[in-house]
CSV table of C-alpha atoms in Angstrom, one decimal:
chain,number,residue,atom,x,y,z
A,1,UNK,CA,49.6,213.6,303.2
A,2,UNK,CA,51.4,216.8,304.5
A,3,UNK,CA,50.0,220.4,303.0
A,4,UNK,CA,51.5,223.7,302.8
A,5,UNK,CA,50.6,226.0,305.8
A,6,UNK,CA,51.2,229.1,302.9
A,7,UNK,CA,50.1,230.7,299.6
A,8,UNK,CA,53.8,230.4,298.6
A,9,UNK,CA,55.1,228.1,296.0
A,10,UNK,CA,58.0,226.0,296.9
A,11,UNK,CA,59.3,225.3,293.4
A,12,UNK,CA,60.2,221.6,293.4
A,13,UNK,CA,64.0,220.8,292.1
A,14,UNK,CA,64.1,221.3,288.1
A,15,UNK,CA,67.7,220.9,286.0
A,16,UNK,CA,66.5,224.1,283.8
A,17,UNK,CA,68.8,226.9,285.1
A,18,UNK,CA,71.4,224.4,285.2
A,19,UNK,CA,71.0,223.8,281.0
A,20,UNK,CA,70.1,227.3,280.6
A,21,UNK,CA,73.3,228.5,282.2
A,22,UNK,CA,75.2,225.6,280.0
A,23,UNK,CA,73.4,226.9,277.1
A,24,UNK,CA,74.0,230.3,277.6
A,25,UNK,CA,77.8,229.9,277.9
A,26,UNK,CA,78.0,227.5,274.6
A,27,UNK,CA,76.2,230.4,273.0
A,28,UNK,CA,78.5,233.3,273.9
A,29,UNK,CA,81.7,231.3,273.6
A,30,UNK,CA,80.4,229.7,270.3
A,31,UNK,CA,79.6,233.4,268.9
A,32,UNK,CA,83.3,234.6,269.7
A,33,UNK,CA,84.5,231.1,268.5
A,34,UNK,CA,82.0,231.8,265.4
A,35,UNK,CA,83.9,235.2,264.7
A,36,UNK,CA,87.4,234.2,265.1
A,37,UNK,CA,87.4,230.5,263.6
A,38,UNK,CA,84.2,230.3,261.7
A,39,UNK,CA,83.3,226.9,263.0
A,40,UNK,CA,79.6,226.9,264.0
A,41,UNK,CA,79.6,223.8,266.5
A,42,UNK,CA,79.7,225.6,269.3
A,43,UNK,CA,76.9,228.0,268.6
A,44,UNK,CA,74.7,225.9,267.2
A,45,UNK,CA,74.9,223.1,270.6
A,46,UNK,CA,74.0,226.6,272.7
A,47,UNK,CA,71.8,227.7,270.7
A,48,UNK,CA,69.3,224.1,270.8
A,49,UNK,CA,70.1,223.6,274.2
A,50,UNK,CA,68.7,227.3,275.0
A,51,UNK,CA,66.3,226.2,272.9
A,52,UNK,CA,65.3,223.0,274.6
A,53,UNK,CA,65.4,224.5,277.7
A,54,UNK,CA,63.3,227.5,277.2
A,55,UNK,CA,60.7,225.1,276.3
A,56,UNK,CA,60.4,222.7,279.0
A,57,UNK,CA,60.8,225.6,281.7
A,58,UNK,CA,57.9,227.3,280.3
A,59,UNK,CA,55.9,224.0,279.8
A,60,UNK,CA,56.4,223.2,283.7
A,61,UNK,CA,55.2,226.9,284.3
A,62,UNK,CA,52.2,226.1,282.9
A,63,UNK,CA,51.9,222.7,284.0
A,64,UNK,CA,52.7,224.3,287.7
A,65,UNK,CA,50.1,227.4,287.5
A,66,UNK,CA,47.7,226.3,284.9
A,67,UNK,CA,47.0,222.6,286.2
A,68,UNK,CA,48.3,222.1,289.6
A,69,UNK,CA,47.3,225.6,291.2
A,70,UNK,CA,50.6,226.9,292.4
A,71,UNK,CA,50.1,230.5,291.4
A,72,UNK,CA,47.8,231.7,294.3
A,73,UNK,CA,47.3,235.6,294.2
A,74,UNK,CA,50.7,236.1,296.3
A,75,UNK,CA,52.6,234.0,294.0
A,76,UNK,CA,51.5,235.8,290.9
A,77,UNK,CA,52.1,239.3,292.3
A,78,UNK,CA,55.5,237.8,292.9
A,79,UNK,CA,55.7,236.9,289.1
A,80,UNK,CA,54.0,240.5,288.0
A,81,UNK,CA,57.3,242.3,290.0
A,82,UNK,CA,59.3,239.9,287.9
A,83,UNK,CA,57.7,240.5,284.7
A,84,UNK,CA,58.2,244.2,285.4
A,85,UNK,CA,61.2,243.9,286.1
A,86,UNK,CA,62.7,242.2,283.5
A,87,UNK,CA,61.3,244.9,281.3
A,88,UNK,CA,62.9,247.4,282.9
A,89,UNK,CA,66.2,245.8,282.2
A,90,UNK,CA,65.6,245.6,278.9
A,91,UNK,CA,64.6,249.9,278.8
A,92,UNK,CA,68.5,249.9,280.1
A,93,UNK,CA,69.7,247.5,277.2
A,94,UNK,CA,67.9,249.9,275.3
A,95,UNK,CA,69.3,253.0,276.4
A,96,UNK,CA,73.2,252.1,276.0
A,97,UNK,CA,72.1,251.8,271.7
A,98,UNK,CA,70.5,255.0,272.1
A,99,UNK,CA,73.1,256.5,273.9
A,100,UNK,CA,75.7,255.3,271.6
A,101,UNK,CA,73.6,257.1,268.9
A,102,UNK,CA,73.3,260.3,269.9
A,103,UNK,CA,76.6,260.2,270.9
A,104,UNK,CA,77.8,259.4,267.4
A,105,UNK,CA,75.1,261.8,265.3
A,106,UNK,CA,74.8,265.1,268.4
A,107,UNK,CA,78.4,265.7,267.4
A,108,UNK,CA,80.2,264.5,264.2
A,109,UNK,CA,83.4,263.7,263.6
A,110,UNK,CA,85.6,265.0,260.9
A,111,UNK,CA,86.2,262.1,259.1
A,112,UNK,CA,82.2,261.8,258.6
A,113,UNK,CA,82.1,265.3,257.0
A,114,UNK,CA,81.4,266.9,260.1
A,115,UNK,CA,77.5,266.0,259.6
A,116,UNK,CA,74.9,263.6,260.4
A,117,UNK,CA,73.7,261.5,258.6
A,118,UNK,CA,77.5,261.7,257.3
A,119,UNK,CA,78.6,262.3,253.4
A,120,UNK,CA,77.9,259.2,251.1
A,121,UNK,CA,75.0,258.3,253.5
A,122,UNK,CA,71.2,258.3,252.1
A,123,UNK,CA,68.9,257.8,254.7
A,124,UNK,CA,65.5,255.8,254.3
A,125,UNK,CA,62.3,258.1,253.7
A,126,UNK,CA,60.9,258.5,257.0
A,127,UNK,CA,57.5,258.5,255.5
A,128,UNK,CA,57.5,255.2,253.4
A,129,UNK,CA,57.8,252.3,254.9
A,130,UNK,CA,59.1,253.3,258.9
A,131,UNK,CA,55.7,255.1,259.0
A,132,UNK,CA,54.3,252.1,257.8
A,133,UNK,CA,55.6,250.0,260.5
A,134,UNK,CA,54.8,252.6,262.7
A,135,UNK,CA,51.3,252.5,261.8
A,136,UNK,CA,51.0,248.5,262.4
A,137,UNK,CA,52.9,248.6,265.9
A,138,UNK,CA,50.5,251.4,267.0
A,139,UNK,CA,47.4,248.8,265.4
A,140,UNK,CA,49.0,245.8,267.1
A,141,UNK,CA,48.7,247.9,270.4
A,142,UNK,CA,45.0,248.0,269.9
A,143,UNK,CA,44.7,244.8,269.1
A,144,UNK,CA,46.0,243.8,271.6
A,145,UNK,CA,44.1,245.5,273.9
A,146,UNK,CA,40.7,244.4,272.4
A,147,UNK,CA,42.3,240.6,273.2
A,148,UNK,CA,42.9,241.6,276.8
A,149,UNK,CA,39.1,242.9,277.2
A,150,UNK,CA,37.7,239.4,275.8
A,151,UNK,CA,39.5,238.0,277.7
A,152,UNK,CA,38.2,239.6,280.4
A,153,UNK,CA,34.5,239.6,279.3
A,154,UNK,CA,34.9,235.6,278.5
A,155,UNK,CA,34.1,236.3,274.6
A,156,UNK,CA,36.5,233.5,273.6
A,157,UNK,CA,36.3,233.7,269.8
A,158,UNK,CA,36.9,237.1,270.0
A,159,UNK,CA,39.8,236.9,272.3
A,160,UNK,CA,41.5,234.3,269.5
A,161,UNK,CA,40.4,236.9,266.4
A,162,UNK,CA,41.9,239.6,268.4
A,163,UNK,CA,45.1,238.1,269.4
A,164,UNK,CA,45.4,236.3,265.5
A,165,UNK,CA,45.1,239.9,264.6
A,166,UNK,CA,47.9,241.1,266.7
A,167,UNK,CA,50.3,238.4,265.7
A,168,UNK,CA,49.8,238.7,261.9
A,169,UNK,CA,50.6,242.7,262.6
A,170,UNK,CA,53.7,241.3,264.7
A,171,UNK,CA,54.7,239.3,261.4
A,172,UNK,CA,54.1,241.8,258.9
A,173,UNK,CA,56.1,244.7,260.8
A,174,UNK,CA,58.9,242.0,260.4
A,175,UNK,CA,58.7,241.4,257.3
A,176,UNK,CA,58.6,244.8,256.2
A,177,UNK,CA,61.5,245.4,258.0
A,178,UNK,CA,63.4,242.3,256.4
A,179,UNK,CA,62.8,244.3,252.6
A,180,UNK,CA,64.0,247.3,254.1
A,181,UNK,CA,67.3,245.9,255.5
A,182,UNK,CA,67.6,244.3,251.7
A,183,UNK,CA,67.0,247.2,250.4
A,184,UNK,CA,69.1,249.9,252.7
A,185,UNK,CA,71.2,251.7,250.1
A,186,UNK,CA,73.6,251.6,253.7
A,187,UNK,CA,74.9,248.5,255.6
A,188,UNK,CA,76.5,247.5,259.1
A,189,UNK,CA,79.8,248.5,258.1
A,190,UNK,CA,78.7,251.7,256.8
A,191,UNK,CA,80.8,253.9,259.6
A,192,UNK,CA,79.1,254.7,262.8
A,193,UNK,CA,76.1,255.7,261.1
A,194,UNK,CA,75.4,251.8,260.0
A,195,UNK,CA,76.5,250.5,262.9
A,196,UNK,CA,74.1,252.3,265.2
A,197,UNK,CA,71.2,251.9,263.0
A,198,UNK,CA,71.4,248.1,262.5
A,199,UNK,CA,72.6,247.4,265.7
A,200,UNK,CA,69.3,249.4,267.2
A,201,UNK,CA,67.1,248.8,264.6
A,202,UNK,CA,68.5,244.6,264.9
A,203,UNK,CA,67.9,244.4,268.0
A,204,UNK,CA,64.5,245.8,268.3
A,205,UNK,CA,63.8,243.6,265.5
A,206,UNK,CA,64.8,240.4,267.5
A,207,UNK,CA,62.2,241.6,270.5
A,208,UNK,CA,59.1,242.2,268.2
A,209,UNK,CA,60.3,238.1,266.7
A,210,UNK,CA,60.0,237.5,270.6
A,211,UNK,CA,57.6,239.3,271.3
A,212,UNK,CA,55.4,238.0,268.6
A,213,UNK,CA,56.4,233.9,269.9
A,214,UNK,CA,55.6,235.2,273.2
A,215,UNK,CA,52.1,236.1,272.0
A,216,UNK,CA,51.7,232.8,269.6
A,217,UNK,CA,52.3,231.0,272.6
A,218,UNK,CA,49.5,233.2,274.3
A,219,UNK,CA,47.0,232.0,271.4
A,220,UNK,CA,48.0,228.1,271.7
A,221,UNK,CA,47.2,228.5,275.3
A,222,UNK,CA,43.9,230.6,274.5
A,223,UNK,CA,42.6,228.1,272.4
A,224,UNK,CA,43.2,225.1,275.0
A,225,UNK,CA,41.6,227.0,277.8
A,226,UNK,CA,44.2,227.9,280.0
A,227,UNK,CA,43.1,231.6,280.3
A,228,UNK,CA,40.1,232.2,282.9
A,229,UNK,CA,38.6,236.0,282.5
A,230,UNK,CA,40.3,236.5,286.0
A,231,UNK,CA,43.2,234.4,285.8
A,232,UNK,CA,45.7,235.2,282.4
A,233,UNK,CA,48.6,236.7,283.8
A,234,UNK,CA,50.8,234.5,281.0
A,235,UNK,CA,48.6,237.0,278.6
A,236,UNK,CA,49.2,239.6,280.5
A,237,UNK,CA,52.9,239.7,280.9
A,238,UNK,CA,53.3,238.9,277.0
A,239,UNK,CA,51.0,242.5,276.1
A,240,UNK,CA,53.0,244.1,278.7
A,241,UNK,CA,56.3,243.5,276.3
A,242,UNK,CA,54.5,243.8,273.5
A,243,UNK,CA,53.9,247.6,274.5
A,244,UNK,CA,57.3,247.8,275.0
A,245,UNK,CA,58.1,247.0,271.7
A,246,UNK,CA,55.9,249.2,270.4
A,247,UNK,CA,57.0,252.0,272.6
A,248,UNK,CA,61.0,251.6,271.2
A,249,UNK,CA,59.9,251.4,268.0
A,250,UNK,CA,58.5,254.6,268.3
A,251,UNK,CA,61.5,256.2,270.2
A,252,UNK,CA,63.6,254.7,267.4
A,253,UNK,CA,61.5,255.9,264.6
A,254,UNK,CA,61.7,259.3,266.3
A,255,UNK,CA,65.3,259.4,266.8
A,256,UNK,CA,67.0,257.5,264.1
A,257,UNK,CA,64.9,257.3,261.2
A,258,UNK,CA,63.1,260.9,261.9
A,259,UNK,CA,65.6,263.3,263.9
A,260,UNK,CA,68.4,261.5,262.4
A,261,UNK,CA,67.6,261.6,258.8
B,1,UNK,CA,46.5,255.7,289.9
B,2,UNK,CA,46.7,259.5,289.0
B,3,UNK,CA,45.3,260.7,292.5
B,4,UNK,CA,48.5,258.9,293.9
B,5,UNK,CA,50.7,261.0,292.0
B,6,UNK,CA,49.5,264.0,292.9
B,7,UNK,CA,49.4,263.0,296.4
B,8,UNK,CA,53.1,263.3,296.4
B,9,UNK,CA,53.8,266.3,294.9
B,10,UNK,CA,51.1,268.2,297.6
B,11,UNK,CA,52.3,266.3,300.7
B,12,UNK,CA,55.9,265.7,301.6
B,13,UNK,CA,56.5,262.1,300.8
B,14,UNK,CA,59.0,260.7,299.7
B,15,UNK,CA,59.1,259.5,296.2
B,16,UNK,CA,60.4,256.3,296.7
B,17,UNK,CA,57.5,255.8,298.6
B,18,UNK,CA,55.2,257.2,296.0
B,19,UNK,CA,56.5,255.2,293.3
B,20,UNK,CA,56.0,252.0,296.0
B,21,UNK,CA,52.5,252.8,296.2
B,22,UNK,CA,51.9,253.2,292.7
B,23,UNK,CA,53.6,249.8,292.0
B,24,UNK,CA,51.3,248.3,294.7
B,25,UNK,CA,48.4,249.6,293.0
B,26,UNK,CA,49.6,247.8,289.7
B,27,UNK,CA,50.3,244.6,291.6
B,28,UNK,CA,47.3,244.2,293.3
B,29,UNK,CA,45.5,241.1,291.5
B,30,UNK,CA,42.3,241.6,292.5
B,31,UNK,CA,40.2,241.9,289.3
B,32,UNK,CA,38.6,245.2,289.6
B,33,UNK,CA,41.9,246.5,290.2
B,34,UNK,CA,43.4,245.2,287.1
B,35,UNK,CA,40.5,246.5,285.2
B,36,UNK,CA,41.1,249.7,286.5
B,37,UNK,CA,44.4,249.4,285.6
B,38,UNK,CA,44.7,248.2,282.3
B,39,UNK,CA,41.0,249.0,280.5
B,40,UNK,CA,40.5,251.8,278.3
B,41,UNK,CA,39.7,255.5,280.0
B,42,UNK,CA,36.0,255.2,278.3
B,43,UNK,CA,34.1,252.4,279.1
B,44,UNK,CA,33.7,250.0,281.9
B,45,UNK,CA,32.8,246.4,282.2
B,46,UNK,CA,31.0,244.5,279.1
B,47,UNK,CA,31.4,247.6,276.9
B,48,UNK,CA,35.2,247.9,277.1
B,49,UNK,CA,36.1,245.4,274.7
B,50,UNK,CA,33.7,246.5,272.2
B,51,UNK,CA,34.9,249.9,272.1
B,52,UNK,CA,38.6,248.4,271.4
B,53,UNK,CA,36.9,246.1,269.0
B,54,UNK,CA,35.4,249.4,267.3
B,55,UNK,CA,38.8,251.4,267.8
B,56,UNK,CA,40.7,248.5,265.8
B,57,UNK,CA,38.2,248.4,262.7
B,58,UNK,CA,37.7,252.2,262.3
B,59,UNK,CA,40.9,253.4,263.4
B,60,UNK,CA,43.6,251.2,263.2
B,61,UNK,CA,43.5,248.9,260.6
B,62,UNK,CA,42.0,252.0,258.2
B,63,UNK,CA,45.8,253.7,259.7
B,64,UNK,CA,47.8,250.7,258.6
B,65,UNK,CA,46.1,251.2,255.2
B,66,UNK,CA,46.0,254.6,254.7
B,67,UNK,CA,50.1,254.1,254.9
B,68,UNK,CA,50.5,251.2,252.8
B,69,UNK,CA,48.6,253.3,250.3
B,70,UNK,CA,51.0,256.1,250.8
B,71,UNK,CA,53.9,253.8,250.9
B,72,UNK,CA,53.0,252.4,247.5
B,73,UNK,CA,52.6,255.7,245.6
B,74,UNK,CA,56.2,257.0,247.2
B,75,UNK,CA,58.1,254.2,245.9
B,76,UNK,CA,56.4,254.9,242.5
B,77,UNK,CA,57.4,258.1,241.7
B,78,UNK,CA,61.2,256.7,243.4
B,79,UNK,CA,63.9,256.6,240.4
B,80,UNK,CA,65.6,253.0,240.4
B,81,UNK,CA,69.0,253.7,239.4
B,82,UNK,CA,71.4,253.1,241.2
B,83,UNK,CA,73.3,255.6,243.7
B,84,UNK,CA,76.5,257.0,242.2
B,85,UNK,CA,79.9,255.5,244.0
B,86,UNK,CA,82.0,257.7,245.8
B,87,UNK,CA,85.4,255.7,247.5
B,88,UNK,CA,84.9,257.7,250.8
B,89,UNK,CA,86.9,255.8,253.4
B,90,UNK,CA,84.7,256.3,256.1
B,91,UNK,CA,81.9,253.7,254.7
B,92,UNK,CA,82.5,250.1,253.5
B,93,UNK,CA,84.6,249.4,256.3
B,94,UNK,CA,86.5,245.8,256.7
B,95,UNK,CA,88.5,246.0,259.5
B,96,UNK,CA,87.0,242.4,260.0
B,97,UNK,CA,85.9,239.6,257.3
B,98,UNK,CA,82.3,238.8,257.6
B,99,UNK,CA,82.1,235.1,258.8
B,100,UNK,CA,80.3,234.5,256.2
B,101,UNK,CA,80.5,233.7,252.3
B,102,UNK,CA,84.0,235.7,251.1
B,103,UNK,CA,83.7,237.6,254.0
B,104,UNK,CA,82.9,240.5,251.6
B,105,UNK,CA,79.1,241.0,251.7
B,106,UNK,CA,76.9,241.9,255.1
B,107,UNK,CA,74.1,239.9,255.9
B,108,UNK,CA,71.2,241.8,253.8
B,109,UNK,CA,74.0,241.9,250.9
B,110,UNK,CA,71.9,243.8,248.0
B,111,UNK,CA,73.8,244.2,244.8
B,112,UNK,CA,72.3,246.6,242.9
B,113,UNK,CA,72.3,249.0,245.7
B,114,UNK,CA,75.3,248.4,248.1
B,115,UNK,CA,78.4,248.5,246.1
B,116,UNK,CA,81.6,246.7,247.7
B,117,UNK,CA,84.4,248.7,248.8
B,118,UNK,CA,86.3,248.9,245.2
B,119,UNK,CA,82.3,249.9,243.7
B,120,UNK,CA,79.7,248.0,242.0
B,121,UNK,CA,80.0,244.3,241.6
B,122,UNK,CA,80.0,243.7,238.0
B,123,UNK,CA,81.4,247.4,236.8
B,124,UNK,CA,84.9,246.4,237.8
């Protein structure tokens, strides 16, 4: 039987990128199809064949580090650049919302009343319920971190209260945020004021709902013994984005809920 | 990791170099490096996760419900009627039907507070 002469991992031939990149083109073409037609086909074929495919990539991940020892120290620095990596692309997806908001609120047009937040526009307390959120993203971070030292330590059951812990945070800063987007005496297509603060707030939304999967997944894995106290990077990589979620929240609580209010 | 830092402000490296060595220092797997790394300033080894352990029980958690408390008194004293309605033309724009429902309503529609761009449904 031949062996590999390296520490690398020769990734044997998989049809995920090919259904990704399928999915990922029903998806945007079934969005614009979505806004111009209103017929959902499209989207919805993209959408479960992302779906799908997100799924059984990850699963051979697993399979790959987690059962057949592919991820030798060099292969899982490889996947830590990655990881970082990623993360930084997402700081520049970021910034462009960011941008676009202080563009809109540092100087005011006219036909907004020449002020920010503009006329007709109440803004949300930022002491109610964005300080609340704030308060369980900052708790999730510690959390989190407790999970990452049992880990460490091998205490198991605390590494599953921990994590439990953080996910429930995870689920309750969304669903606060759910009653305050019912509640917004301001929508979407409130002006540029809406528009930014949605589209921001949205999106940051969507990334703590990932972020939070991502960490569910983590759990699952926990509880089937896939982490080793030297060996978790799955863990690992998932608290890393859950930081950064935390950390936009608070640049966006700072900016558009504090600054801008 | 700070001693790296500094180390290129006093000599003259470059700070692409710099910011390669710090990333090194992150990526190194060994275990004692990623302890380093990633544990808590205080505390080393069994005691770390008890001290994050202690941190979420007598700090965070107490936090989260110092601020639901506050949260809960706010909206009290809040008056629930509803905001007047001013026409402006700069809010309750439509350039583009929702795709959705009539095409009237955004996603997180709330009647009592977000009127529709002729007012209040109902007061019509």
């Amino acid at each position: 039987m031949a062996h590999q002469v390296h520490a690398y991992h020769m990734v044997d031939p998989s049809p995920w990128p090919l259904t990704g990149a399928v999915g990922a083109l029903l998806l945007t073409s079934g969005l614009a199809i979505w806004m111009h037609f209103h017929n959902m086909t499209l989207l919805t074929l993209g959408l479960i064949l992302l779906l799908l495919t997100m799924y059984q990539w990850w699963r051979d991940i697993v399979r790959e580090g987690t059962f057949q020892g592919h991820h030798t120290p060099p292969v899982q620095k490889g996947l830590r650049y990655g990881m970082i990596l990623f993360i930084t692309s997402e700081v520049f997806f970021f910034l462009g919302f960011f941008w676009a908001f202080y563009h809109s609120s540092l100087a005011p047009t006219p036909e907004l009343g020449g002020c920010w937040p503009p006329t007709g526009i109440t803004p949300l307390d930022p002491f109610e319920v964005p300080l609340l959120n704030t308060a369980v993203l900052l708790a999730s971070g510690v959390t989190v971190t407790w999970a990452h030292h049992s880990i460490m330590e091998g205490h198991r059951k605390e590494a599953i209260q921990s994590l439990t812990l953080t996910i429930l945070l995870g689920f309750y800063f969304t669903f606060l945020q759910a009653m305050e987007y019912y509640e917004a005496p301001f929508t979407i297509a409130d002006g540029v004021y809406g528009s930014t603060f949605f589209v921001a707030t949205g999106f940051h939304g969507l990334h703590v709902i990932i972020g939070s999967t991502f960490l569910a997944i983590c759990l699952l894995r926990q509880v089937l013994y896939h982490f080793t106290s030297e060996h978790h990077f799955g863990f690992e990589a998932a608290a890393w984005y859950w930081h950064f979620v935390d950390v936009v929240w608070l640049f966006l609580y700072i900016s558009i809920y504090w600054w801008g209010s | 990791m700070c001693t790296n830092l500094f180390r290129s402000i006093r000599q003259p490296e470059s700070k692409m170099a710099a910011f390669g060595r710090f990333s090194q220092v992150l990526l190194r797997s060994s275990l004692t490096q990623t302890r380093r790394q990633l544990s808590a300033a205080a505390g080393h080894g069994e005691q770390s996760g008890k001290t994050w352990k202690i941190l979420t029980f007598v700090v965070a958690l107490p936090g989260v419900g110092v601020c639901m408390l506050n949260t809960f008194l706010k909206e009290q004293h809040h008056s629930h009627e509803q905001p007047e309605f001013v026409p402006y033309t700069h809010l309750r724009i439509r350039s583009k039907r929702f795709p959705w429902g009539d095409g009237n309503k955004s996603l997180f529609h709330n009647p009592h507070v977000n009127p529709l761009p002729d007012g209040y449904e109902g007061h019509e």
